[in-house]
Amino acid sequence: MKSGSNLEKILKAGHFAFTGELGPPRGTGAEEVRHKASFLKGNVDAVNITDNQTAVVRMSSWAASLIVLQEGLEPNYQMVCRDRNRLAMQSDILGAYTLGIRNMLCLSGDHQKFGDHPQAKGVFDIDSMQLIGMVKKMRDEGKFLGGTEILNPPQIFIGAAANPFADPFEWRVHRLAKKIASGVDFVQTQCIYNMEKFRAFIKQANDMGLTEKVYILAGVTPMKSVGMAKYMKSKVPGMDVPDDIIKRLQGVDKTKVADEGIKIACEQIEEFKEMKGVAGVHLMAIEWEHKVPEIAERAKVLPRPVID
Amino acid sequence: MIVAKRKPFDEIRQLLKGYKKVLNVGCGTCVAVCLAGGEKEVSVLNAELDMAGKLDNTPIEIAGITIERQCDREYLEALDSKVGNYEALLSMACGAGIQFLAERYPQIPVLPAVDTTFIGVNQAVGWYEERCRSCSSCVLGHTGGICPVTMCAKGLYNGPCGGTNKGSCEIDTNQPCAWYMIYERLKGQGRLDCILEISPPNDWQNQIPRTVIQPGYSKPEAAAK
């Protein structure tokens, strides 16, 4: 065991993992976090706590992670390279681990231009690839990036993201290989809608032997509306939404669109369960946390395994 | 070259407020080439300042001179006999040139008329683009001659990130993704192995003022003290 986190145990035992996502509030107070967590508890193996996602200021990821932990839910602490230099990152990792955080997701971060402080100076002292390597060095060598020894090194299960759909497609699997070489333990993918392209990506990863070295969790976000699908297709960089998905949502009664979105997600999850090289699903039900119990139920991923 | 652009006129006037006799010092090198602070721009700005001063009854006596390079003592010397006649100096040189000017005449206020913008290239007359952040540790040998520090909005050393959008950067569809370009160029050269290796965390060298002393040279005794 590298970290002993629940997510690590589930994956190591060969169970099909199921993770969720929770965005911290744009303000103070634990209630909103606890409320969202209540829908996820027992339905997911770990929950990603986003770090100023879309470059909008929110409660810090480690703080919301701790609240979630108090609720009996395991956090997957996200950290982006946009807001911190290597000193701040390492000190936050020490603090997070000390207070019980065991999983981390290492990300570059959306550019600050998108957020509520577009004038901000982006840090990007190190990139996501280098962040993975830094956390691994802290864990496995017990050393800071600068080389000095760490007293009681943090034992973190190291995660990263992969976007199989962004250009250049042929390079994506090699970038995954680089993340594995950096030391990543698990990978959560960008929201998948183009199944054909994802199958091709996973096949490449299987052929290169990568899926034996890393746990890949397929990213799923149910479409709530036709508008959301169109927005994701045209406005979200690196997102690949085939027209078929939009047509299918348009083809049902207006009151049934969200239900159809969940249906599509469940069909995807069924396929991922059988797909060689896929170790689980990462469900990103954005501001739709209350739907997670229903989605988990319909996707037949309940009850979640309990491992001591 | 170093590219600059003239500050907004009102800002320049605000900086000059209260000074009645000013020498505008242009620079004949980079800022002249990029049409921001050479001889022509000095005379245009001076004409505008002169006219604006007359119009709102705050006349200013403004003279102009353009030297070859403000970042070079050899050329600054030509100003020694002149600057004493002015209350302030306005400089149209880059941030380096103006500081060297201010350093030479510490008793006289020196004010900037341009914003130094980047190290860039001349795409066409009047059209310049940034290419280098002078990070002091050039990786172009591995990145197909395309700088990820400058051209990638996140300065990633191991790109491309997940925001690449049909070859463009997530920040703007008109901004090409540096790492997409790097990939395409290296692929064309059969050199993709250059970016298969992980690029380690950068040893940032541009966090303190830098000095270069070329091999075979040394700081003169006087300057070293």
Short mmCIF file of C-alpha atoms in Angstrom, two decimals:
data_model
loop_
_atom_site.label_atom_id
_atom_site.label_comp_id
_atom_site.label_asym_id
_atom_site.label_seq_id
_atom_site.Cartn_x
_atom_site.Cartn_y
_atom_site.Cartn_z
CA MET A 1 0.00 0.00 0.00
CA LYS A 2 1.28 3.41 -0.92
CA SER A 3 -1.20 5.44 1.09
CA GLY A 4 -3.77 3.05 2.52
CA SER A 5 -6.57 5.26 1.19
CA ASN A 6 -9.96 3.72 0.59
CA LEU A 7 -9.65 4.45 -3.12
CA GLU A 8 -6.31 2.68 -3.27
CA LYS A 9 -7.68 -0.34 -1.39
CA ILE A 10 -10.73 -0.58 -3.67
CA LEU A 11 -8.60 -0.42 -6.81
CA LYS A 12 -5.95 -2.75 -5.48
CA ALA A 13 -8.60 -5.33 -4.56
CA GLY A 14 -9.76 -5.23 -8.17
CA HIS A 15 -13.14 -3.63 -7.53
CA PHE A 16 -14.62 -1.29 -10.10
CA ALA A 17 -14.07 2.10 -8.46
CA PHE A 18 -16.66 4.85 -8.38
CA THR A 19 -15.61 8.39 -7.45
CA GLY A 20 -17.55 11.64 -7.29
CA GLU A 21 -16.90 15.33 -7.29
CA LEU A 22 -17.76 18.23 -5.01
CA GLY A 23 -17.12 21.91 -5.61
CA PRO A 24 -16.40 23.98 -2.47
CA PRO A 25 -18.60 27.03 -1.83
CA ARG A 26 -17.92 30.60 -2.86
CA GLY A 27 -17.89 31.72 0.71
CA THR A 28 -17.52 30.53 4.26
CA GLY A 29 -19.44 27.93 6.20
CA ALA A 30 -19.31 24.18 6.21
CA GLU A 31 -23.02 23.57 5.74
CA GLU A 32 -23.05 23.60 1.94
CA VAL A 33 -20.13 21.16 1.86
CA ARG A 34 -21.80 18.87 4.40
CA HIS A 35 -25.07 19.05 2.48
CA LYS A 36 -23.43 18.06 -0.81
CA ALA A 37 -21.39 15.38 0.94
CA SER A 38 -24.56 13.80 2.35
CA PHE A 39 -25.58 12.74 -1.18
CA LEU A 40 -22.17 11.26 -1.92
CA LYS A 41 -21.51 9.39 1.31
CA GLY A 42 -21.81 5.65 0.82
CA ASN A 43 -22.33 6.10 -2.91
CA VAL A 44 -18.74 6.82 -3.95
CA ASP A 45 -15.32 5.51 -2.88
CA ALA A 46 -13.78 8.97 -2.78
CA VAL A 47 -14.84 12.44 -3.78
CA ASN A 48 -12.73 14.94 -5.70
CA ILE A 49 -12.64 18.32 -4.02
CA THR A 50 -11.97 20.86 -6.73
CA ASP A 51 -9.31 23.55 -6.37
CA ASN A 52 -10.62 26.95 -7.50
CA GLN A 53 -12.09 25.27 -10.55
CA THR A 54 -12.49 27.42 -13.68
CA ALA A 55 -10.14 29.83 -11.86
CA VAL A 56 -12.94 31.12 -9.67
CA VAL A 57 -12.14 31.71 -5.99
CA ARG A 58 -13.74 29.19 -3.67
CA MET A 59 -13.11 27.75 -0.24
CA SER A 60 -9.68 26.11 -0.32
CA SER A 61 -9.65 22.54 -1.51
CA TRP A 62 -7.87 21.22 1.61
CA ALA A 63 -10.38 22.91 3.92
CA ALA A 64 -13.38 21.47 2.08
CA SER A 65 -11.55 18.11 1.97
CA LEU A 66 -11.32 18.14 5.76
CA ILE A 67 -15.03 18.90 6.15
CA VAL A 68 -15.81 16.00 3.83
CA LEU A 69 -13.49 13.79 5.86
CA GLN A 70 -15.37 14.72 9.03
CA GLU A 71 -18.52 13.57 7.27
CA GLY A 72 -17.01 10.12 6.82
CA LEU A 73 -16.33 10.53 3.13
CA GLU A 74 -12.87 10.15 1.64
CA PRO A 75 -11.59 13.24 -0.20
CA ASN A 76 -9.47 13.29 -3.32
CA TYR A 77 -7.69 16.58 -2.77
CA GLN A 78 -7.22 18.45 -6.05
CA MET A 79 -4.27 20.78 -6.44
CA VAL A 80 -3.61 23.02 -9.44
CA CYS A 81 -0.29 24.54 -10.49
CA ARG A 82 -1.87 27.89 -11.31
CA ASP A 83 -2.10 29.27 -7.78
CA ARG A 84 0.90 28.00 -5.86
CA ASN A 85 4.64 27.71 -6.20
CA ARG A 86 6.58 24.64 -5.09
CA LEU A 87 6.99 25.91 -1.54
CA ALA A 88 3.28 26.48 -0.99
CA MET A 89 2.38 23.19 -2.67
CA GLN A 90 4.68 21.13 -0.50
CA SER A 91 3.62 22.81 2.72
CA ASP A 92 -0.06 22.30 1.82
CA ILE A 93 0.66 18.64 1.09
CA LEU A 94 2.30 18.21 4.51
CA GLY A 95 -0.66 19.86 6.22
CA ALA A 96 -3.24 17.95 4.19
CA TYR A 97 -1.62 14.60 4.92
CA THR A 98 -1.19 15.43 8.60
CA LEU A 99 -4.91 16.11 8.89
CA GLY A 100 -5.91 12.88 7.17
CA ILE A 101 -5.96 13.49 3.43
CA ARG A 102 -4.63 10.47 1.52
CA ASN A 103 -5.49 11.03 -2.16
CA MET A 104 -4.36 13.88 -4.35
CA LEU A 105 -5.13 14.87 -7.91
CA CYS A 106 -2.33 16.82 -9.61
CA LEU A 107 -3.56 19.29 -12.24
CA SER A 108 -2.25 22.20 -14.29
CA GLY A 109 -5.44 24.19 -13.68
CA ASP A 110 -7.67 26.25 -15.93
CA HIS A 111 -6.02 29.46 -17.04
CA GLN A 112 -6.79 32.42 -14.78
CA LYS A 113 -8.18 34.29 -17.78
CA PHE A 114 -11.39 32.26 -17.44
CA GLY A 115 -12.09 33.09 -13.85
CA ASP A 116 -13.21 35.91 -11.62
CA HIS A 117 -9.69 37.36 -11.34
CA PRO A 118 -8.44 37.43 -14.92
CA GLN A 119 -5.82 40.01 -13.87
CA ALA A 120 -4.11 37.50 -11.58
CA LYS A 121 -0.54 36.39 -12.13
CA GLY A 122 -0.55 32.68 -12.93
CA VAL A 123 2.12 30.87 -10.96
CA PHE A 124 2.84 27.68 -12.94
CA ASP A 125 6.17 27.33 -11.16
CA ILE A 126 5.94 23.62 -11.93
CA ASP A 127 3.49 21.82 -14.21
CA SER A 128 1.18 18.90 -13.46
CA MET A 129 3.73 16.38 -14.70
CA GLN A 130 6.36 17.80 -12.36
CA LEU A 131 3.85 18.02 -9.49
CA ILE A 132 3.23 14.27 -9.80
CA GLY A 133 6.98 13.67 -9.59
CA MET A 134 7.29 15.99 -6.61
CA VAL A 135 4.57 14.20 -4.60
CA LYS A 136 6.15 10.86 -5.47
CA LYS A 137 9.54 12.08 -4.35
CA MET A 138 8.04 13.30 -1.08
CA ARG A 139 6.35 9.93 -0.55
CA ASP A 140 8.89 7.41 -1.84
CA GLU A 141 12.19 9.15 -1.15
CA GLY A 142 10.98 11.11 1.86
CA LYS A 143 12.52 14.23 0.38
CA PHE A 144 11.35 17.67 -0.61
CA LEU A 145 11.83 18.73 -4.21
CA GLY A 146 14.85 20.71 -3.02
CA GLY A 147 16.41 17.51 -1.71
CA THR A 148 16.20 17.85 2.07
CA GLU A 149 14.64 15.11 4.15
CA ILE A 150 11.06 15.20 5.31
CA LEU A 151 10.19 14.30 8.86
CA ASN A 152 7.43 11.65 8.54
CA PRO A 153 6.91 11.86 4.76
CA PRO A 154 3.33 12.10 3.47
CA GLN A 155 1.93 8.84 2.04
CA ILE A 156 -0.28 10.01 -0.77
CA PHE A 157 -2.13 8.05 -3.45
CA ILE A 158 -1.23 10.12 -6.50
CA GLY A 159 -3.78 10.97 -9.14
CA ALA A 160 -3.76 12.97 -12.34
CA ALA A 161 -6.09 13.85 -15.17
CA ALA A 162 -5.98 12.80 -18.79
CA ASN A 163 -7.91 14.24 -21.66
CA PRO A 164 -8.07 11.67 -24.44
CA PHE A 165 -9.97 14.09 -26.69
CA ALA A 166 -7.79 17.18 -26.87
CA ASP A 167 -5.44 17.62 -29.82
CA PRO A 168 -3.18 16.09 -30.85
CA PHE A 169 -5.05 12.82 -30.24
CA GLU A 170 -2.06 10.63 -31.19
CA TRP A 171 0.03 12.29 -28.50
CA ARG A 172 -2.44 11.86 -25.63
CA VAL A 173 -1.49 8.30 -24.83
CA HIS A 174 2.19 9.28 -24.78
CA ARG A 175 1.40 12.08 -22.37
CA LEU A 176 -0.36 9.49 -20.21
CA ALA A 177 2.81 7.40 -20.40
CA LYS A 178 4.81 10.42 -19.22
CA LYS A 179 2.49 10.86 -16.24
CA ILE A 180 2.99 7.19 -15.38
CA ALA A 181 6.75 7.64 -15.64
CA SER A 182 6.41 10.64 -13.32
CA GLY A 183 4.78 8.38 -10.75
CA VAL A 184 1.01 8.67 -11.05
CA ASP A 185 -1.05 5.87 -9.42
CA PHE A 186 -4.48 6.63 -10.84
CA VAL A 187 -5.87 8.75 -13.62
CA GLN A 188 -9.30 10.30 -14.01
CA THR A 189 -10.23 11.27 -17.54
CA GLN A 190 -12.01 14.27 -18.96
CA CYS A 191 -15.78 13.77 -19.41
CA ILE A 192 -16.29 11.16 -22.08
CA TYR A 193 -19.01 11.52 -24.70
CA ASN A 194 -17.20 10.29 -27.79
CA MET A 195 -17.06 6.60 -26.92
CA GLU A 196 -15.45 5.62 -30.20
CA LYS A 197 -12.50 7.89 -29.59
CA PHE A 198 -12.22 6.74 -25.99
CA ARG A 199 -12.18 3.09 -27.06
CA ALA A 200 -9.32 3.91 -29.43
CA PHE A 201 -7.46 5.70 -26.64
CA ILE A 202 -7.86 2.82 -24.19
CA LYS A 203 -6.81 0.33 -26.85
CA GLN A 204 -3.61 2.32 -27.39
CA ALA A 205 -3.04 2.42 -23.63
CA ASN A 206 -3.64 -1.33 -23.37
CA ASP A 207 -1.32 -2.04 -26.31
CA MET A 208 1.42 0.03 -24.70
CA GLY A 209 0.96 -1.81 -21.40
CA LEU A 210 0.01 1.41 -19.64
CA THR A 211 -3.21 0.14 -18.11
CA GLU A 212 -1.19 -2.40 -16.15
CA LYS A 213 0.77 0.41 -14.55
CA VAL A 214 -2.01 2.84 -13.71
CA TYR A 215 -5.68 2.71 -12.72
CA ILE A 216 -7.79 4.59 -15.25
CA LEU A 217 -11.13 5.96 -14.09
CA ALA A 218 -13.36 6.97 -16.98
CA GLY A 219 -14.88 10.45 -16.59
CA VAL A 220 -18.66 10.66 -16.84
CA THR A 221 -20.86 13.75 -16.64
CA PRO A 222 -24.57 13.27 -17.29
CA MET A 223 -26.09 15.94 -19.52
CA LYS A 224 -28.80 17.88 -17.72
CA SER A 225 -30.16 19.64 -20.78
CA VAL A 226 -29.71 20.17 -24.51
CA GLY A 227 -28.29 23.59 -23.71
CA MET A 228 -25.62 22.04 -21.52
CA ALA A 229 -24.67 19.58 -24.25
CA LYS A 230 -24.39 22.37 -26.81
CA TYR A 231 -22.38 24.50 -24.41
CA MET A 232 -20.00 21.63 -23.65
CA LYS A 233 -19.57 20.97 -27.35
CA SER A 234 -18.84 24.52 -28.44
CA LYS A 235 -17.54 26.37 -25.42
CA VAL A 236 -15.50 24.00 -23.28
CA PRO A 237 -11.96 23.59 -24.63
CA GLY A 238 -10.85 20.03 -25.18
CA MET A 239 -14.39 18.63 -24.89
CA ASP A 240 -15.69 16.28 -27.58
CA VAL A 241 -19.48 15.99 -27.71
CA PRO A 242 -20.71 14.08 -30.79
CA ASP A 243 -23.86 15.36 -32.51
CA ASP A 244 -25.53 12.00 -31.79
CA ILE A 245 -25.63 12.84 -28.08
CA ILE A 246 -27.30 16.18 -28.76
CA LYS A 247 -29.76 14.59 -31.19
CA ARG A 248 -30.64 11.90 -28.68
CA LEU A 249 -31.37 14.50 -25.99
CA GLN A 250 -33.40 16.55 -28.46
CA GLY A 251 -35.37 13.44 -29.39
CA VAL A 252 -37.08 13.03 -26.04
CA ASP A 253 -39.86 14.99 -24.37
CA LYS A 254 -38.58 18.22 -22.75
CA THR A 255 -39.40 16.94 -19.27
CA LYS A 256 -37.38 13.78 -19.91
CA VAL A 257 -34.08 15.31 -21.14
CA ALA A 258 -32.26 15.07 -17.79
CA ASP A 259 -33.48 11.51 -17.40
CA GLU A 260 -32.17 10.69 -20.86
CA GLY A 261 -28.85 12.25 -19.87
CA ILE A 262 -28.62 9.91 -16.89
CA LYS A 263 -29.63 7.01 -19.11
CA ILE A 264 -26.76 7.77 -21.51
CA ALA A 265 -24.35 8.01 -18.56
CA CYS A 266 -25.53 4.65 -17.20
CA GLU A 267 -25.10 2.99 -20.59
CA GLN A 268 -21.57 4.37 -20.70
CA ILE A 269 -20.84 3.09 -17.19
CA GLU A 270 -22.11 -0.37 -18.18
CA GLU A 271 -19.67 -0.39 -21.07
CA PHE A 272 -16.79 0.87 -18.91
CA LYS A 273 -17.38 -1.97 -16.43
CA GLU A 274 -16.60 -4.41 -19.21
CA MET A 275 -13.87 -2.38 -20.92
CA LYS A 276 -10.36 -3.77 -20.57
CA GLY A 277 -8.06 -1.17 -19.07
CA VAL A 278 -10.79 0.80 -17.28
CA ALA A 279 -10.62 0.42 -13.50
CA GLY A 280 -13.58 2.56 -12.55
CA VAL A 281 -15.67 5.62 -13.23
CA HIS A 282 -15.26 9.18 -12.08
CA LEU A 283 -18.69 10.78 -11.95
CA MET A 284 -18.64 14.54 -12.28
CA ALA A 285 -22.23 15.50 -11.55
CA ILE A 286 -21.59 19.23 -11.62
CA GLU A 287 -23.91 21.04 -9.18
CA TRP A 288 -26.03 17.91 -9.35
CA GLU A 289 -24.70 16.16 -6.26
CA HIS A 290 -28.25 15.34 -5.07
CA LYS A 291 -28.68 13.16 -8.16
CA VAL A 292 -25.65 10.99 -7.33
CA PRO A 293 -27.60 8.42 -5.25
CA GLU A 294 -30.04 7.92 -8.14
CA ILE A 295 -27.27 7.74 -10.75
CA ALA A 296 -25.24 5.29 -8.64
CA GLU A 297 -28.34 3.17 -8.16
CA ARG A 298 -29.26 3.16 -11.84
CA ALA A 299 -25.63 2.52 -12.85
CA LYS A 300 -25.70 -0.53 -10.58
CA VAL A 301 -22.52 0.37 -8.72
CA LEU A 302 -24.13 0.03 -5.26
CA PRO A 303 -23.45 -0.99 -2.61
CA ARG A 304 -19.88 0.28 -2.57
CA PRO A 305 -17.39 -2.32 -1.35
CA VAL A 306 -16.07 -1.84 2.18
CA ILE A 307 -12.46 -2.88 2.77
CA ASP A 308 -10.80 -2.81 6.16
CA MET B 1 14.29 43.01 -30.46
CA ILE B 2 12.67 44.65 -27.46
CA VAL B 3 9.19 45.83 -28.36
CA ALA B 4 7.50 48.73 -26.64
CA LYS B 5 4.36 50.76 -27.15
CA ARG B 6 3.72 54.35 -26.36
CA LYS B 7 1.87 55.06 -23.16
CA PRO B 8 -1.57 56.65 -23.43
CA PHE B 9 -1.18 60.37 -24.11
CA ASP B 10 -3.05 61.41 -20.97
CA GLU B 11 -0.77 59.28 -18.82
CA ILE B 12 2.30 60.93 -20.33
CA ARG B 13 0.82 64.36 -19.69
CA GLN B 14 0.03 63.41 -16.12
CA LEU B 15 3.64 62.31 -15.60
CA LEU B 16 4.87 65.62 -17.01
CA LYS B 17 2.54 67.75 -14.90
CA GLY B 18 4.38 70.66 -13.33
CA TYR B 19 7.45 70.45 -15.55
CA LYS B 20 7.88 73.32 -17.94
CA LYS B 21 11.13 72.44 -19.65
CA VAL B 22 11.61 68.85 -20.69
CA LEU B 23 13.96 66.92 -22.94
CA ASN B 24 12.42 63.92 -24.71
CA VAL B 25 15.12 61.32 -25.32
CA GLY B 26 14.47 58.75 -28.02
CA CYS B 27 16.41 55.59 -28.67
CA GLY B 28 17.60 54.62 -32.12
CA THR B 29 17.70 50.85 -31.67
CA CYS B 30 14.87 48.42 -30.78
CA VAL B 31 12.14 50.95 -30.01
CA ALA B 32 12.94 52.80 -33.23
CA VAL B 33 12.56 49.62 -35.26
CA CYS B 34 9.22 48.80 -33.62
CA LEU B 35 7.98 52.35 -34.21
CA ALA B 36 7.56 53.24 -30.55
CA GLY B 37 10.43 55.50 -29.50
CA GLY B 38 12.76 56.47 -32.31
CA GLU B 39 13.44 59.87 -33.82
CA LYS B 40 10.11 60.04 -35.62
CA GLU B 41 8.09 59.09 -32.56
CA VAL B 42 9.95 61.65 -30.46
CA SER B 43 8.99 64.45 -32.82
CA VAL B 44 5.38 63.27 -33.11
CA LEU B 45 4.97 63.07 -29.33
CA ASN B 46 6.66 66.44 -28.84
CA ALA B 47 4.33 68.07 -31.35
CA GLU B 48 1.32 66.60 -29.57
CA LEU B 49 2.58 67.70 -26.15
CA ASP B 50 3.35 71.16 -27.43
CA MET B 51 -0.10 71.55 -28.94
CA ALA B 52 -1.94 70.13 -25.93
CA GLY B 53 -0.02 72.46 -23.62
CA LYS B 54 -0.95 75.47 -25.71
CA LEU B 55 -4.59 74.41 -25.89
CA ASP B 56 -5.13 74.16 -22.17
CA ASN B 57 -2.81 76.98 -21.26
CA THR B 58 -0.08 74.91 -19.61
CA PRO B 59 2.70 75.53 -22.09
CA ILE B 60 5.63 73.18 -22.03
CA GLU B 61 8.99 73.71 -23.64
CA ILE B 62 9.88 70.33 -24.98
CA ALA B 63 12.99 69.48 -26.94
CA GLY B 64 13.92 66.18 -28.51
CA ILE B 65 17.04 64.17 -29.11
CA THR B 66 17.46 60.58 -30.20
CA ILE B 67 20.63 58.73 -29.36
CA GLU B 68 21.75 55.43 -30.84
CA ARG B 69 21.18 53.40 -27.68
CA GLN B 70 20.12 54.43 -24.18
CA CYS B 71 21.40 51.14 -22.77
CA ASP B 72 24.98 52.05 -23.70
CA ARG B 73 27.23 54.57 -21.88
CA GLU B 74 29.05 55.34 -25.08
CA TYR B 75 25.94 56.96 -26.53
CA LEU B 76 24.55 58.45 -23.33
CA GLU B 77 27.63 60.60 -23.04
CA ALA B 78 26.29 62.84 -25.80
CA LEU B 79 23.60 64.01 -23.35
CA ASP B 80 25.98 65.12 -20.58
CA SER B 81 26.25 68.70 -21.79
CA LYS B 82 22.51 69.04 -22.45
CA VAL B 83 20.49 67.58 -19.60
CA GLY B 84 21.40 70.36 -17.15
CA ASN B 85 19.13 72.71 -19.09
CA TYR B 86 15.96 70.69 -18.34
CA GLU B 87 13.72 70.10 -15.34
CA ALA B 88 12.94 66.54 -16.38
CA LEU B 89 13.78 63.95 -18.99
CA LEU B 90 11.17 61.96 -20.84
CA SER B 91 12.49 58.69 -22.25
CA MET B 92 11.08 56.73 -25.12
CA ALA B 93 13.58 53.91 -24.66
CA CYS B 94 12.78 50.47 -23.27
CA GLY B 95 12.77 49.79 -19.53
CA ALA B 96 16.49 49.05 -19.60
CA GLY B 97 17.46 52.12 -21.56
CA ILE B 98 15.44 54.52 -19.42
CA GLN B 99 16.95 53.10 -16.23
CA PHE B 100 20.46 53.57 -17.56
CA LEU B 101 19.53 57.15 -18.41
CA ALA B 102 18.14 57.73 -14.91
CA GLU B 103 21.23 56.14 -13.38
CA ARG B 104 23.52 58.52 -15.25
CA TYR B 105 21.61 61.63 -14.19
CA PRO B 106 20.34 60.77 -10.70
CA GLN B 107 19.53 64.38 -9.84
CA ILE B 108 17.03 64.79 -12.69
CA PRO B 109 13.56 63.15 -12.76
CA VAL B 110 13.36 60.67 -15.64
CA LEU B 111 9.87 59.68 -16.83
CA PRO B 112 8.78 56.89 -19.18
CA ALA B 113 6.81 57.62 -22.34
CA VAL B 114 6.53 53.96 -23.39
CA ASP B 115 5.56 50.65 -21.83
CA THR B 116 8.15 48.00 -22.54
CA THR B 117 6.19 45.02 -23.74
CA PHE B 118 8.26 42.03 -24.82
CA ILE B 119 11.15 40.49 -26.71
CA GLY B 120 9.65 39.75 -30.05
CA VAL B 121 9.73 39.54 -33.79
CA ASN B 122 8.73 41.78 -36.65
CA GLN B 123 5.84 40.02 -38.40
CA ALA B 124 5.25 43.02 -40.67
CA VAL B 125 5.65 46.78 -40.35
CA GLY B 126 3.84 47.73 -37.14
CA TRP B 127 3.01 44.12 -36.22
CA TYR B 128 5.13 42.47 -33.55
CA GLU B 129 4.76 39.27 -31.60
CA GLU B 130 6.37 38.02 -28.42
CA ARG B 131 8.74 35.07 -28.67
CA CYS B 132 11.04 35.04 -25.63
CA ARG B 133 10.71 35.57 -21.86
CA SER B 134 14.50 35.55 -21.32
CA CYS B 135 14.22 32.77 -18.73
CA SER B 136 17.98 32.05 -18.86
CA SER B 137 17.53 28.34 -19.53
CA CYS B 138 16.64 27.82 -23.17
CA VAL B 139 14.80 24.60 -24.04
CA LEU B 140 14.28 25.33 -27.73
CA GLY B 141 16.63 22.51 -28.68
CA HIS B 142 14.05 20.02 -27.42
CA THR B 143 10.90 21.84 -28.41
CA GLY B 144 11.32 22.27 -32.12
CA GLY B 145 12.38 25.89 -31.82
CA ILE B 146 9.07 26.93 -30.22
CA CYS B 147 9.27 28.34 -26.70
CA PRO B 148 6.79 26.77 -24.27
CA VAL B 149 7.64 29.29 -21.57
CA THR B 150 6.54 32.17 -23.78
CA MET B 151 4.06 30.64 -26.19
CA CYS B 152 2.13 28.37 -23.79
CA ALA B 153 -0.24 30.45 -21.65
CA LYS B 154 0.61 28.24 -18.69
CA GLY B 155 4.31 28.01 -19.50
CA LEU B 156 4.10 24.22 -19.34
CA TYR B 157 7.28 22.23 -19.79
CA ASN B 158 5.37 18.99 -20.39
CA GLY B 159 2.40 20.00 -22.50
CA PRO B 160 -0.02 20.05 -24.09
CA CYS B 161 -2.62 20.41 -21.34
CA GLY B 162 -6.18 19.19 -21.76
CA GLY B 163 -7.37 22.57 -23.00
CA THR B 164 -5.99 22.28 -26.52
CA ASN B 165 -8.87 23.11 -28.79
CA LYS B 166 -8.45 22.07 -32.42
CA GLY B 167 -4.88 23.33 -32.33
CA SER B 168 -5.63 26.52 -30.46
CA CYS B 169 -5.08 27.48 -26.83
CA GLU B 170 -7.91 27.32 -24.31
CA ILE B 171 -7.55 31.03 -23.61
CA ASP B 172 -8.35 32.15 -27.15
CA THR B 173 -9.21 30.39 -30.40
CA ASN B 174 -6.93 32.87 -32.19
CA GLN B 175 -3.97 31.85 -30.05
CA PRO B 176 -2.27 28.71 -31.36
CA CYS B 177 -1.47 26.05 -28.75
CA ALA B 178 2.31 26.12 -28.34
CA TRP B 179 2.47 22.43 -27.54
CA TYR B 180 0.34 21.53 -30.54
CA MET B 181 2.81 23.44 -32.70
CA ILE B 182 5.76 21.81 -30.93
CA TYR B 183 4.24 18.37 -31.53
CA GLU B 184 3.53 19.08 -35.20
CA ARG B 185 6.99 20.46 -35.86
CA LEU B 186 8.86 17.67 -34.09
CA LYS B 187 6.67 15.09 -35.81
CA GLY B 188 7.57 16.63 -39.15
CA GLN B 189 11.24 16.40 -38.23
CA GLY B 190 10.92 12.83 -36.92
CA ARG B 191 12.06 14.06 -33.51
CA LEU B 192 9.11 13.32 -31.20
CA ASP B 193 11.53 11.50 -28.90
CA CYS B 194 12.64 14.98 -27.79
CA ILE B 195 9.42 15.40 -25.81
CA LEU B 196 8.94 11.81 -24.67
CA GLU B 197 11.31 12.51 -21.81
CA ILE B 198 9.91 14.29 -18.77
CA SER B 199 11.17 17.82 -18.46
CA PRO B 200 12.09 18.29 -14.77
CA PRO B 201 11.07 21.32 -12.67
CA ASN B 202 12.78 24.39 -14.01
CA ASP B 203 15.58 26.01 -12.09
CA TRP B 204 14.20 29.54 -12.35
CA GLN B 205 17.03 31.94 -12.89
CA ASN B 206 15.01 35.06 -13.58
CA GLN B 207 13.95 35.66 -9.99
CA ILE B 208 16.76 38.05 -9.14
CA PRO B 209 18.46 40.74 -11.26
CA ARG B 210 20.84 38.91 -13.57
CA THR B 211 24.33 39.83 -14.65
CA VAL B 212 26.27 38.33 -17.54
CA ILE B 213 30.03 38.52 -17.80
CA GLN B 214 31.19 36.85 -20.96
CA PRO B 215 34.18 34.49 -20.86
CA GLY B 216 37.43 36.38 -21.03
CA TYR B 217 35.88 39.54 -19.58
CA SER B 218 35.55 40.87 -16.07
CA LYS B 219 33.88 43.72 -14.24
CA PRO B 220 36.12 46.81 -14.26
CA GLU B 221 37.41 47.55 -10.76
CA ALA B 222 35.41 50.77 -10.41
CA ALA B 223 32.09 49.21 -11.37
CA ALA B 224 32.70 46.19 -9.16
CA LYS B 225 32.92 48.33 -6.00
#
